[in-house]
Amino acid sequence: MDAPLIELEGVSRRYLSGEQEVTVLHPLNLAIQAGEMVAIVGASGSGKSTLMNLLGCLDRPSEGHYRFRGQETASLDALALARLRCHHFGFIFQRYHLLPHLDAAANVEIPAVYAGMAKADRHARSRALLTRLGLSDRSHHTPGQLSGGQQQRVSIARALANGGEVILADEPTGALDSQSGKEVMAILKELHGLGHTIILVTHDMAVADHADRIITLKDGRVQSDSGSPASLPPPPTPAAIPKGSQGLDRYREAARMALHAMLAHRMRTFLTMLGIIIGIAAVVSVVALGQGARAKVIGEINAMGTNTIDIFPGKDWGDEKAASIRTLNEGDLRALQGQPYLEGASPQLSTSAQLRYRNQTKSGTVNGVSSDFFRVKGMTLVGGRLFSERDSLDRAPLAVVDADSIKGLLGDEDPIGKVLLIGTLPVRIIGLIKEETGFRQPSQSVSVWLPYRAVMSRLISQSHFNQITLRVRDGVQPALAEREVIALLRQRHGSKDFFTFSSDKILQSVEKTTATLTLLVSAIAVISLIVGGVGVMNIMLVSVVERTREIGIRIAVGARQSDILQQFLIEAVMVSLLGGVLGVGLALLIGLLFSSLVDAMQMQFSLFSILMAFACSTLIGILFGYLPARNAARLDPVVALARE
Ligand code: ADP
Ligand code: MG
């Protein structure tokens, strides 16, 4: 006779029970030939299930040798044992051990998924098996919708999914009524007839009588063994298991399981994700806000002209002595106007005054400027003319007005040529300007520009300037021009009693503020994300404990440790990723709300920050899901299966 299919030599199993070591199986020798149908009988607690788990490679012997097809199993690693279970064994349990949230067909397919069978082949096979077992009309029922006998038939189909060369049935009829039990036994006998090796455990002698060989266990020892029959049916032609594309299918299966688990506990999953949702939403919307603010400021600076420099007296903004510094004067203006790197220079003297036209009075902002001013500021003339250099020198009482705000005084009359009273000074309107509002809100007061000399001599009587505005020539670096200007004025004044301000500087300070704000909120968000991650880890640990039995079943039907690890890791990643998606959605919603409430600016969402949010949440899932997933993968299948 050939080497037996299964050969145990001095195999024993001991458990540590507290301080004491309990021997559940005493060293035993056993050989089972391919194609045998063996019944293992014995009283409850005699060690039948323990022996069965050893035979099915769900458990390892404490000592002795177990050879399967002559191959020593002690030298196999976890992966090789999983392969052995997957391709050679089919388990049938007393309590069926079907996965409750999958329908019959999906349950039958699980071993085939782990064997890497292609989807179409898997479907065809499960359909054929269920039809063969009389369940063709039940394939889309979940276990809860099936009777005990039907569930056991589904589990037989599952045992055959990868061929079921050796079928290990532990009390397969134990939970069934006698009629269903008879049906199940008939199926097992039929499979035996087809050449499958059947090993079944029972405490019912009527069931055991179906077998060719009966082994009786008592207190962990073989009490009697009727021995292998003389003749055996011819071994079956091994069922060809079609191989298919491996990886992707496993991921899809894992993702589907994760989805089931998430949907089963919607509220719990949502609360778990909350930390991640808030963290991601905070970062994405603050970055969008920063981007929006930045875009707004840059837009306004571009409208104003990016290459202007303002000169003010004093050390900096808010210098109290600034008002008494009178060194910024006409001489400086002339000197600056002569510089080749500047395109124009204009003083700016502002005062407010009452404007009158006929019997209408309005408050107005009166600006004394040079003829260069409008070019320096990039203002556009929309009607009439600007005053000339000559007008400036002549202190001519001519005014250019803001086309919009003058309507408050003149109504719909054409302003050109009209004479206004500024205080008591009559001035003639010669030009209309479209004013860029810049940072200021559109004001109620009327903006009026006069030649600066007219303002200085007729309205405020002072001989120094409060501000000079310069425009840098195109092609000259603003920073370079600014340095030149500072050097020139310092030389003229003998000390630096002025300061400069350029749009460049505004830009820089806005960039800095945005960066600081983003950093600050990101720091808060990171804390939220960590809290969220811990939440995910916590819920995954609970999930592993809750689904211990499911894990045991999966391992029994051929899942490798890496399959289990992958499944739980994917679940953690899906929870976090969904949190990320909801977070981004929330941020977009905030953006929508923001744009409907705030007119001045818009939040700007960048694809990059959204992709980063997804990457970040995936990373959290992997990071915080790893520990629970590893716990799941390392579960002892025997212990896991025993869990109710
Ligand atoms: P049977 O299936 O014949 O009813 P088992 O093989 O399940 O018996 O159990 C045999 C004995 O081993 C029982 O006394 C049981 O309490 C003990 N046993 C089984 N599993 C463990 C374990 N993990 N730790 C300690 N004792 C165990
Ligand atoms: Mg048992």
XYZ file of C-alpha atoms and ligand atoms in Angstrom:
672
model
C 0.000 0.000 0.000
C 1.137 3.577 -0.716
C 2.075 5.954 2.048
C -1.114 6.844 3.901
C -2.753 10.182 3.173
C -2.697 11.061 6.847
C -0.213 9.630 9.289
C 0.030 10.482 12.977
C 2.953 9.155 14.958
C 3.035 9.671 18.711
C 0.923 12.810 18.360
C -0.292 14.347 21.606
C -1.923 17.590 22.625
C -1.595 19.233 25.986
C -3.125 22.431 27.225
C -1.930 24.682 29.938
C -4.853 25.141 32.279
C -3.762 27.635 34.894
C -0.640 26.236 36.544
C -1.440 22.720 35.457
C -0.773 21.031 32.169
C -3.707 18.941 31.008
C -3.153 16.207 28.462
C -6.194 16.229 26.199
C -4.755 13.762 23.704
C -2.274 11.134 24.792
C 0.352 10.127 22.232
C -1.433 8.255 19.487
C -0.627 6.635 16.179
C -3.084 6.755 13.346
C -2.984 6.233 9.595
C -5.819 7.114 7.247
C -5.749 6.146 3.560
C -6.973 8.348 0.769
C -10.648 7.620 0.061
C -11.529 6.293 3.510
C -14.633 7.271 5.391
C -13.740 7.366 9.074
C -15.979 8.095 12.032
C -14.395 9.236 15.261
C -16.700 8.574 18.183
C -16.458 9.051 21.886
C -18.087 10.758 24.813
C -18.160 14.511 25.081
C -14.761 15.783 26.168
C -12.906 12.719 24.962
C -10.742 14.801 22.604
C -12.527 14.307 19.267
C -12.555 17.962 18.252
C -8.972 18.378 19.414
C -7.932 15.521 17.138
C -9.966 16.963 14.288
C -8.305 20.368 14.602
C -4.900 18.692 14.511
C -5.849 16.730 11.387
C -7.087 19.911 9.708
C -3.894 21.817 10.541
C -5.821 24.370 12.555
C -3.765 23.327 15.551
C -0.297 21.881 16.023
C 0.504 18.802 18.099
C 2.406 19.270 21.362
C 4.676 16.459 20.254
C 4.866 13.713 17.655
C 4.749 13.772 13.889
C 1.892 14.519 11.575
C 2.610 13.706 7.956
C 0.167 14.666 5.252
C 0.916 12.769 2.035
C 4.280 11.941 3.545
C 5.051 15.634 4.154
C 5.991 16.496 7.738
C 3.679 19.334 8.787
C 5.749 20.474 11.770
C 8.233 22.030 9.395
C 5.563 24.047 7.560
C 5.135 27.717 8.350
C 1.801 29.476 8.832
C 1.586 30.331 5.152
C 2.170 26.758 3.990
C -0.382 25.456 6.500
C -2.916 27.986 5.217
C -2.247 26.731 1.663
C -2.756 23.158 2.828
C -6.098 24.026 4.463
C -7.167 26.030 1.482
C -6.433 23.464 -1.219
C -6.820 20.085 0.470
C -9.234 20.331 3.380
C -12.886 21.170 3.626
C -14.344 21.831 7.071
C -17.910 21.179 8.117
C -18.931 22.324 11.584
C -21.760 21.429 13.861
C -22.934 25.042 13.923
C -22.336 25.444 10.158
C -20.179 28.543 10.737
C -21.431 30.431 7.724
C -20.798 34.180 7.572
C -24.177 35.661 8.438
C -24.002 38.782 6.258
C -23.136 36.901 3.064
C -25.611 34.981 0.949
C -25.211 31.262 0.276
C -23.355 31.713 -2.997
C -20.875 34.184 -1.470
C -20.280 31.847 1.475
C -19.502 28.987 -0.887
C -17.073 31.191 -2.806
C -14.910 32.254 0.156
C -12.371 29.390 -0.059
C -12.143 29.937 -3.813
C -11.402 33.637 -3.254
C -8.519 32.686 -0.985
C -7.342 30.137 -3.538
C -7.210 32.914 -6.115
C -9.835 31.504 -8.443
C -11.066 33.888 -11.128
C -14.400 35.511 -10.437
C -16.330 33.929 -13.294
C -15.011 30.459 -12.446
C -15.860 31.019 -8.814
C -19.422 32.019 -9.618
C -19.903 29.062 -11.949
C -18.487 26.704 -9.372
C -20.618 27.930 -6.491
C -23.698 27.763 -8.706
C -22.876 24.199 -9.751
C -22.201 23.106 -6.163
C -25.374 24.658 -4.784
C -27.394 23.090 -7.597
C -25.809 19.740 -6.881
C -26.831 20.090 -3.224
C -30.396 21.046 -4.144
C -30.051 24.718 -3.216
C -30.113 26.357 -6.650
C -33.094 28.500 -5.648
C -31.508 29.496 -2.336
C -28.194 30.869 -3.534
C -29.100 34.465 -2.701
C -30.490 33.739 0.725
C -28.446 34.665 3.761
C -27.907 31.980 6.415
C -30.607 33.562 8.580
C -33.115 32.844 5.826
C -32.148 29.175 5.567
C -33.095 26.157 7.715
C -30.418 24.278 9.633
C -30.294 21.494 7.063
C -29.965 23.979 4.231
C -27.199 25.857 6.043
C -25.314 22.621 6.550
C -25.640 21.845 2.860
C -24.248 25.305 2.058
C -21.323 24.570 4.332
C -20.751 21.253 2.511
C -20.736 23.168 -0.764
C -18.178 25.525 0.777
C -16.030 22.548 1.818
C -16.057 21.426 -1.829
C -15.286 24.869 -3.285
C -11.615 24.071 -3.743
C -12.104 20.359 -4.386
C -12.517 19.179 -0.803
C -10.063 16.318 -1.113
C -10.328 15.656 2.624
C -13.592 16.579 4.317
C -13.418 17.084 8.061
C -16.865 17.141 9.606
C -17.158 17.821 13.338
C -20.598 16.673 14.499
C -22.164 17.641 11.148
C -25.595 16.380 12.197
C -25.372 17.464 15.821
C -27.634 20.484 15.427
C -29.989 19.026 12.835
C -33.349 17.270 13.068
C -33.174 13.583 12.131
C -34.488 14.075 8.588
C -31.937 16.797 7.728
C -29.274 14.765 9.476
C -30.042 11.807 7.220
C -29.816 14.019 4.146
C -26.430 15.367 5.197
C -25.126 11.864 5.866
C -26.401 10.749 2.465
C -24.447 13.564 0.840
C -21.274 12.665 2.750
C -21.667 9.044 1.739
C -22.130 10.065 -1.851
C -18.958 12.168 -1.706
C -17.158 9.190 -0.197
C -18.372 7.180 -3.166
C -16.814 9.761 -5.444
C -13.471 9.218 -3.744
C -13.344 12.071 -1.198
C -11.698 11.192 2.074
C -14.264 11.810 4.812
C -13.394 12.107 8.478
C -16.350 12.788 10.692
C -16.734 13.235 14.397
C -19.929 12.161 16.098
C -21.208 10.891 19.392
C -24.161 9.221 17.617
C -23.478 5.556 16.782
C -26.257 5.541 14.164
C -24.370 8.254 12.295
C -21.048 6.498 12.769
C -22.422 3.334 11.222
C -22.379 5.057 7.827
C -18.583 4.980 7.933
C -16.324 2.108 6.863
C -14.121 2.569 9.865
C -14.894 3.626 13.428
C -12.296 4.975 15.832
C -13.379 5.296 19.441
C -11.698 7.814 21.700
C -11.876 7.718 25.461
C -10.214 10.271 27.715
C -7.800 11.259 24.991
C -6.779 7.736 24.067
C -7.765 5.506 21.145
C -9.913 2.838 22.716
C -10.730 0.916 19.570
C -10.129 1.204 15.832
C -11.930 -1.022 13.319
C -9.063 -0.511 10.858
C -8.931 0.440 7.205
C -11.206 -1.565 4.924
C -9.582 -3.963 2.494
C -10.869 -2.258 -0.613
C -11.209 1.462 -1.225
C -12.926 3.287 -4.022
C -10.532 4.583 -6.643
C -9.070 7.951 -5.695
C -10.867 10.850 -7.321
C -9.456 12.681 -10.227
C -8.440 15.863 -8.484
C -10.751 18.683 -9.418
C -8.901 21.159 -11.563
C -9.019 24.486 -9.794
C -8.939 27.236 -12.364
C -6.487 29.930 -11.365
C -7.276 33.528 -11.952
C -5.961 36.997 -11.465
C -5.080 37.038 -7.797
C -4.449 40.321 -6.075
C -7.191 42.607 -7.251
C -9.927 40.141 -6.420
C -8.741 39.740 -2.877
C -8.737 43.509 -2.424
C -12.229 43.724 -3.814
C -13.363 40.970 -1.479
C -11.711 42.692 1.473
C -13.258 46.023 0.510
C -16.687 44.423 0.260
C -16.311 42.875 3.705
C -15.182 46.210 5.102
C -18.212 47.907 3.609
C -20.481 45.298 5.199
C -18.869 45.852 8.573
C -19.161 49.631 8.263
C -22.792 49.512 7.191
C -23.650 47.140 10.003
C -22.660 49.826 12.512
C -23.391 53.089 10.734
C -23.673 55.313 13.794
C -20.585 53.854 15.382
C -18.608 54.206 12.177
C -19.733 57.814 11.758
C -18.772 58.768 15.311
C -15.425 57.069 14.810
C -14.815 59.131 11.715
C -15.809 62.421 13.344
C -12.300 63.296 14.490
C -10.967 62.719 11.021
C -13.840 64.613 9.416
C -13.250 67.658 11.609
C -9.489 67.561 11.202
C -9.583 67.246 7.433
C -12.349 69.825 7.047
C -10.393 72.288 9.203
C -7.173 71.954 7.248
C -8.777 72.001 3.818
C -10.967 75.010 4.537
C -8.256 77.034 6.247
C -5.868 76.402 3.375
C -8.653 77.429 0.995
C -9.313 80.543 3.052
C -5.631 81.427 3.035
C -5.424 80.877 -0.698
C -8.515 83.001 -1.195
C -7.138 85.839 0.941
C -3.844 85.677 -0.865
C -5.500 85.729 -4.281
C -7.633 88.665 -3.203
C -4.668 90.700 -1.960
C -2.571 89.886 -5.004
C -5.472 90.875 -7.221
C -5.803 94.217 -5.495
C -2.108 94.884 -5.535
C -1.996 94.081 -9.234
C -4.890 96.472 -9.788
C -3.029 99.151 -7.825
C 0.167 98.494 -9.673
C 2.743 96.187 -8.191
C 5.587 98.585 -8.681
C 4.746 101.545 -6.497
C 6.722 102.778 -3.524
C 5.304 105.127 -0.885
C 7.500 107.345 1.236
C 6.300 108.596 4.620
C 7.960 110.694 7.328
C 8.898 108.963 10.572
C 10.436 105.610 11.468
C 7.430 103.422 10.778
C 3.671 103.362 11.003
C 2.509 104.922 14.233
C 5.682 106.927 14.834
C 4.469 109.751 17.111
C 7.149 112.151 15.942
C 6.138 111.717 12.314
C 3.765 114.714 12.406
C 6.583 117.073 13.378
C 8.960 115.887 10.672
C 8.810 118.309 7.806
C 11.775 117.257 5.738
C 9.843 115.604 2.901
C 9.529 118.487 0.484
C 9.443 119.800 -3.045
C 13.212 119.411 -3.390
C 12.918 115.690 -2.710
C 10.159 115.456 -5.285
C 12.299 117.126 -7.937
C 15.272 114.900 -7.130
C 13.109 111.784 -7.364
C 11.516 112.896 -10.598
C 14.984 113.069 -12.098
C 15.841 109.439 -11.318
C 16.069 107.215 -14.419
C 14.690 104.127 -12.664
C 11.466 105.901 -11.728
C 8.655 106.511 -14.116
C 6.943 109.160 -12.058
C 6.624 110.706 -8.620
C 3.781 112.513 -6.949
C 3.220 113.944 -3.502
C -0.032 113.175 -1.785
C -1.592 115.677 0.559
C -4.988 114.751 1.833
C -7.518 116.808 3.675
C -11.216 116.589 4.136
C -13.475 119.485 3.331
C -17.073 120.388 2.653
C -17.905 120.456 -1.047
C -20.729 122.549 -2.317
C -22.482 122.709 -5.628
C -25.424 125.110 -5.804
C -27.420 124.251 -2.676
C -25.982 120.705 -2.309
C -23.311 120.002 0.301
C -21.222 116.854 0.699
C -18.117 115.916 2.602
C -15.157 115.262 0.364
C -11.592 114.012 0.408
C -9.325 116.517 -1.242
C -5.970 115.217 -2.497
C -3.138 117.442 -3.576
C -1.140 115.598 -6.233
C 1.196 116.250 -9.150
C 0.305 115.659 -12.790
C 2.244 112.368 -12.556
C -0.090 111.021 -9.922
C -2.656 109.359 -12.160
C 0.018 107.541 -14.117
C 1.786 106.487 -10.911
C -1.431 105.058 -9.515
C -2.543 103.504 -12.777
C -5.814 105.437 -12.705
C -7.790 105.781 -15.886
C -9.326 108.977 -17.159
C -12.922 108.403 -18.226
C -13.799 111.935 -19.255
C -12.300 115.418 -19.701
C -8.574 115.912 -19.131
C -5.956 115.743 -16.402
C -4.141 118.808 -15.128
C -0.732 119.482 -16.605
C 2.652 120.273 -15.104
C 1.941 123.905 -15.928
C -1.406 123.836 -14.032
C 0.467 122.333 -11.102
C 3.034 125.087 -10.991
C 0.339 127.747 -11.457
C -1.637 126.497 -8.452
C -4.565 126.396 -10.804
C -7.893 125.691 -9.076
C -8.682 122.779 -11.349
C -10.077 119.470 -10.119
C -10.204 115.915 -11.288
C -13.007 114.018 -9.540
C -14.054 110.436 -9.021
C -16.725 109.700 -11.611
C -18.849 107.638 -9.220
C -18.814 109.607 -6.017
C -19.344 112.996 -7.712
C -22.846 111.834 -8.655
C -23.732 112.263 -4.975
C -23.255 115.992 -5.440
C -24.131 116.676 -9.062
C -26.716 114.012 -9.724
C -26.887 113.213 -13.396
C -25.442 116.488 -14.598
C -22.258 116.302 -16.677
C -19.549 117.308 -14.167
C -17.025 118.626 -16.727
C -16.786 122.401 -16.567
C -18.891 122.725 -13.408
C -17.537 124.825 -10.570
C -17.518 123.446 -7.019
C -16.798 125.186 -3.775
C -14.209 123.457 -1.649
C -14.738 125.286 1.582
C -14.587 128.784 0.129
C -12.306 127.972 -2.808
C -14.053 127.700 -6.162
C -12.578 124.990 -8.417
C -13.513 123.890 -11.915
C -13.924 120.187 -12.716
C -11.808 119.241 -15.720
C -11.552 115.437 -15.581
C -13.276 112.269 -14.412
C -11.432 109.301 -12.915
C -12.433 105.744 -12.354
C -11.066 105.073 -8.885
C -9.825 101.647 -7.868
C -11.247 101.160 -4.416
C -8.284 99.096 -3.297
C -8.591 97.999 0.309
C -11.039 100.748 1.168
C -14.722 100.304 1.024
C -16.343 102.546 -1.580
C -16.730 105.708 0.455
C -19.634 108.043 0.797
C -17.377 111.065 0.502
C -16.477 112.561 -2.857
C -12.866 112.125 -4.012
C -11.290 115.215 -5.556
C -7.733 115.699 -6.865
C -6.162 119.162 -7.188
C -2.662 120.289 -8.137
C -0.663 119.871 -4.931
C 0.512 123.447 -4.929
C -3.045 124.669 -5.036
C -3.853 122.549 -1.983
C -0.698 123.585 -0.125
C -1.159 127.288 -0.635
C -4.908 127.709 -0.735
C -6.323 124.982 1.485
C -3.886 123.750 4.155
C -0.943 126.114 4.001
C 1.965 123.803 4.619
C 5.200 123.505 2.679
C 6.126 119.859 3.352
C 4.564 116.617 2.131
C 3.016 113.838 4.182
C 3.594 111.258 1.491
C 5.341 110.797 -1.833
C 4.273 108.016 -4.138
C 6.633 106.663 -6.790
C 6.200 104.368 -9.718
C 9.163 102.185 -10.646
C 9.969 102.003 -14.327
C 9.030 98.715 -15.977
C 11.894 96.249 -16.032
C 13.510 97.674 -12.899
C 13.396 95.510 -9.794
C 11.183 97.234 -7.204
C 13.459 96.198 -4.342
C 16.483 97.678 -6.109
C 14.662 100.936 -6.836
C 13.530 101.108 -3.207
C 17.126 100.832 -2.018
C 18.219 103.596 -4.391
C 15.400 105.857 -3.204
C 16.333 105.307 0.433
C 19.994 106.088 -0.284
C 19.074 109.266 -2.175
C 16.743 110.641 0.498
C 19.044 109.689 3.344
C 21.756 111.678 1.662
C 19.422 114.649 1.169
C 18.050 114.590 4.726
C 21.302 113.687 6.455
C 19.461 110.969 8.381
C 16.777 108.384 7.774
C 13.744 110.243 9.096
C 11.377 108.566 6.650
C 10.263 105.099 5.759
C 9.199 103.434 2.576
C 6.350 101.100 1.876
C 5.944 99.049 -1.251
C 3.309 96.680 -2.552
C 6.068 94.086 -2.516
C 6.123 94.371 1.249
C 2.379 93.978 1.544
C 2.595 90.848 -0.527
C 5.323 89.451 1.679
C 3.459 90.167 4.883
C 0.300 88.600 3.493
C 2.231 85.492 2.518
C 3.682 85.332 5.992
C 0.339 85.781 7.712
C -1.261 83.131 5.540
C 1.538 80.692 6.232
C 1.354 81.299 9.976
C -2.388 80.862 10.032
C -2.214 77.670 8.007
C 0.491 76.299 10.276
C -1.488 77.106 13.393
C -4.696 75.500 12.219
C -2.774 72.563 10.802
C -1.275 71.965 14.230
C -4.740 71.900 15.765
C -5.950 69.680 12.943
C -3.087 67.241 13.474
C -4.237 66.806 17.068
C -7.764 66.215 15.835
C -6.480 63.708 13.292
C -4.505 61.840 15.940
C -7.589 61.710 18.143
C -9.506 60.508 15.095
C -6.867 57.881 14.408
C -7.030 56.606 17.975
C -10.799 56.420 17.533
C -10.330 54.312 14.429
C -7.886 52.056 16.257
C -10.255 51.666 19.172
C -13.198 50.747 16.995
C -11.091 48.354 14.960
C -9.963 46.587 18.137
C -13.614 46.223 19.122
C -14.429 45.027 15.632
C -11.731 42.348 15.790
C -13.069 41.070 19.111
C -16.627 41.102 17.813
C -15.683 39.208 14.704
C -13.312 36.700 16.241
C -15.474 33.818 15.070
C -15.611 35.193 11.533
C -11.825 35.368 11.549
C -11.655 31.764 12.778
C -13.966 30.631 9.988
C -11.942 32.466 7.364
C -8.717 30.899 8.590
C -10.343 27.441 8.639
C -11.458 27.756 5.023
C -8.038 28.824 3.831
C -7.360 32.485 4.588
C -3.721 33.282 5.140
C -2.605 35.617 7.911
C -1.900 38.206 5.268
C -5.494 37.938 3.997
C -6.871 38.692 7.448
C -4.368 41.492 7.994
C -5.283 42.962 4.639
C -9.001 42.764 5.302
C -8.853 44.674 8.568
C -6.291 47.132 7.273
C -8.498 47.878 4.287
C -11.410 48.346 6.623
C -9.449 50.832 8.730
C -8.309 52.661 5.615
C -11.838 52.767 4.245
C -13.178 54.204 7.491
C -10.491 56.891 7.548
C -10.727 57.574 3.842
C -14.477 57.955 4.073
C -13.833 60.316 6.973
C -11.471 62.220 4.688
C -14.037 62.348 1.885
C -16.712 63.608 4.280
C -14.201 66.104 5.693
C -13.444 67.476 2.238
C -17.178 67.545 1.522
C -17.739 69.507 4.716
C -14.983 71.926 3.744
C -16.573 72.458 0.324
C -19.886 73.065 2.035
C -18.244 75.642 4.285
C -16.788 77.235 1.164
C -20.226 77.399 -0.419
C -21.696 78.945 2.720
C -18.802 81.367 2.921
C -19.198 82.567 -0.645
C -22.896 83.171 -0.111
C -22.260 85.174 3.063
C -19.047 87.024 2.214
C -18.842 88.966 -1.011
C -15.382 90.415 -0.638
C -13.499 87.166 -1.160
C -13.830 83.511 -2.031
C -12.287 80.384 -0.565
C -10.017 78.725 -3.087
C -9.834 74.934 -2.916
C -6.813 73.441 -4.571
C -6.759 69.927 -5.949
C -3.443 69.462 -4.203
C -4.809 70.113 -0.721
C -7.744 67.782 -1.385
C -5.444 65.017 -2.598
C -3.233 65.618 0.427
C -6.280 65.243 2.660
C -7.040 61.873 1.097
C -3.427 60.758 1.367
C -3.380 61.887 4.979
C -6.516 59.972 5.941
C -5.289 56.849 4.159
C -2.069 57.083 6.123
C -4.018 57.411 9.373
C -5.992 54.296 8.476
C -2.836 52.303 7.831
C -1.041 53.661 10.872
C -3.835 53.199 13.373
C -5.399 50.148 11.727
C -2.218 48.123 11.717
C -2.222 47.042 15.346
C -5.850 45.782 15.359
C -5.337 44.096 11.989
C -2.239 42.336 13.255
C -4.162 41.187 16.324
C -6.776 39.720 14.012
C -4.226 37.984 11.806
C -2.526 36.395 14.798
C -5.660 34.894 16.300
C -5.490 31.197 17.017
C -8.177 29.690 14.740
C -9.138 26.993 17.235
C -9.752 29.541 19.979
C -11.462 31.871 17.502
C -13.820 29.153 16.262
C -14.757 28.151 19.796
C -15.898 31.727 20.510
C -19.635 32.192 20.380
P -14.851 16.589 22.303
O -14.833 17.261 20.987
O -14.562 15.136 22.214
O -16.088 16.845 23.063
P -12.651 18.337 22.837
O -11.587 17.810 21.951
O -13.382 19.511 22.437
O -13.659 17.145 23.172
O -12.025 18.595 24.263
C -11.303 17.603 24.970
C -10.875 18.147 26.309
O -9.914 19.158 26.104
C -12.006 18.746 27.088
O -11.905 18.295 28.411
C -11.747 20.209 27.034
O -12.129 20.830 28.219
C -10.242 20.296 26.832
N -9.862 21.447 26.047
C -10.196 21.662 24.761
N -9.665 22.822 24.326
C -8.953 23.338 25.381
C -8.158 24.476 25.576
N -7.964 25.411 24.617
N -7.605 24.678 26.796
C -7.781 23.784 27.768
N -8.508 22.678 27.638
C -9.094 22.444 26.455
Mg -16.214 18.415 20.066
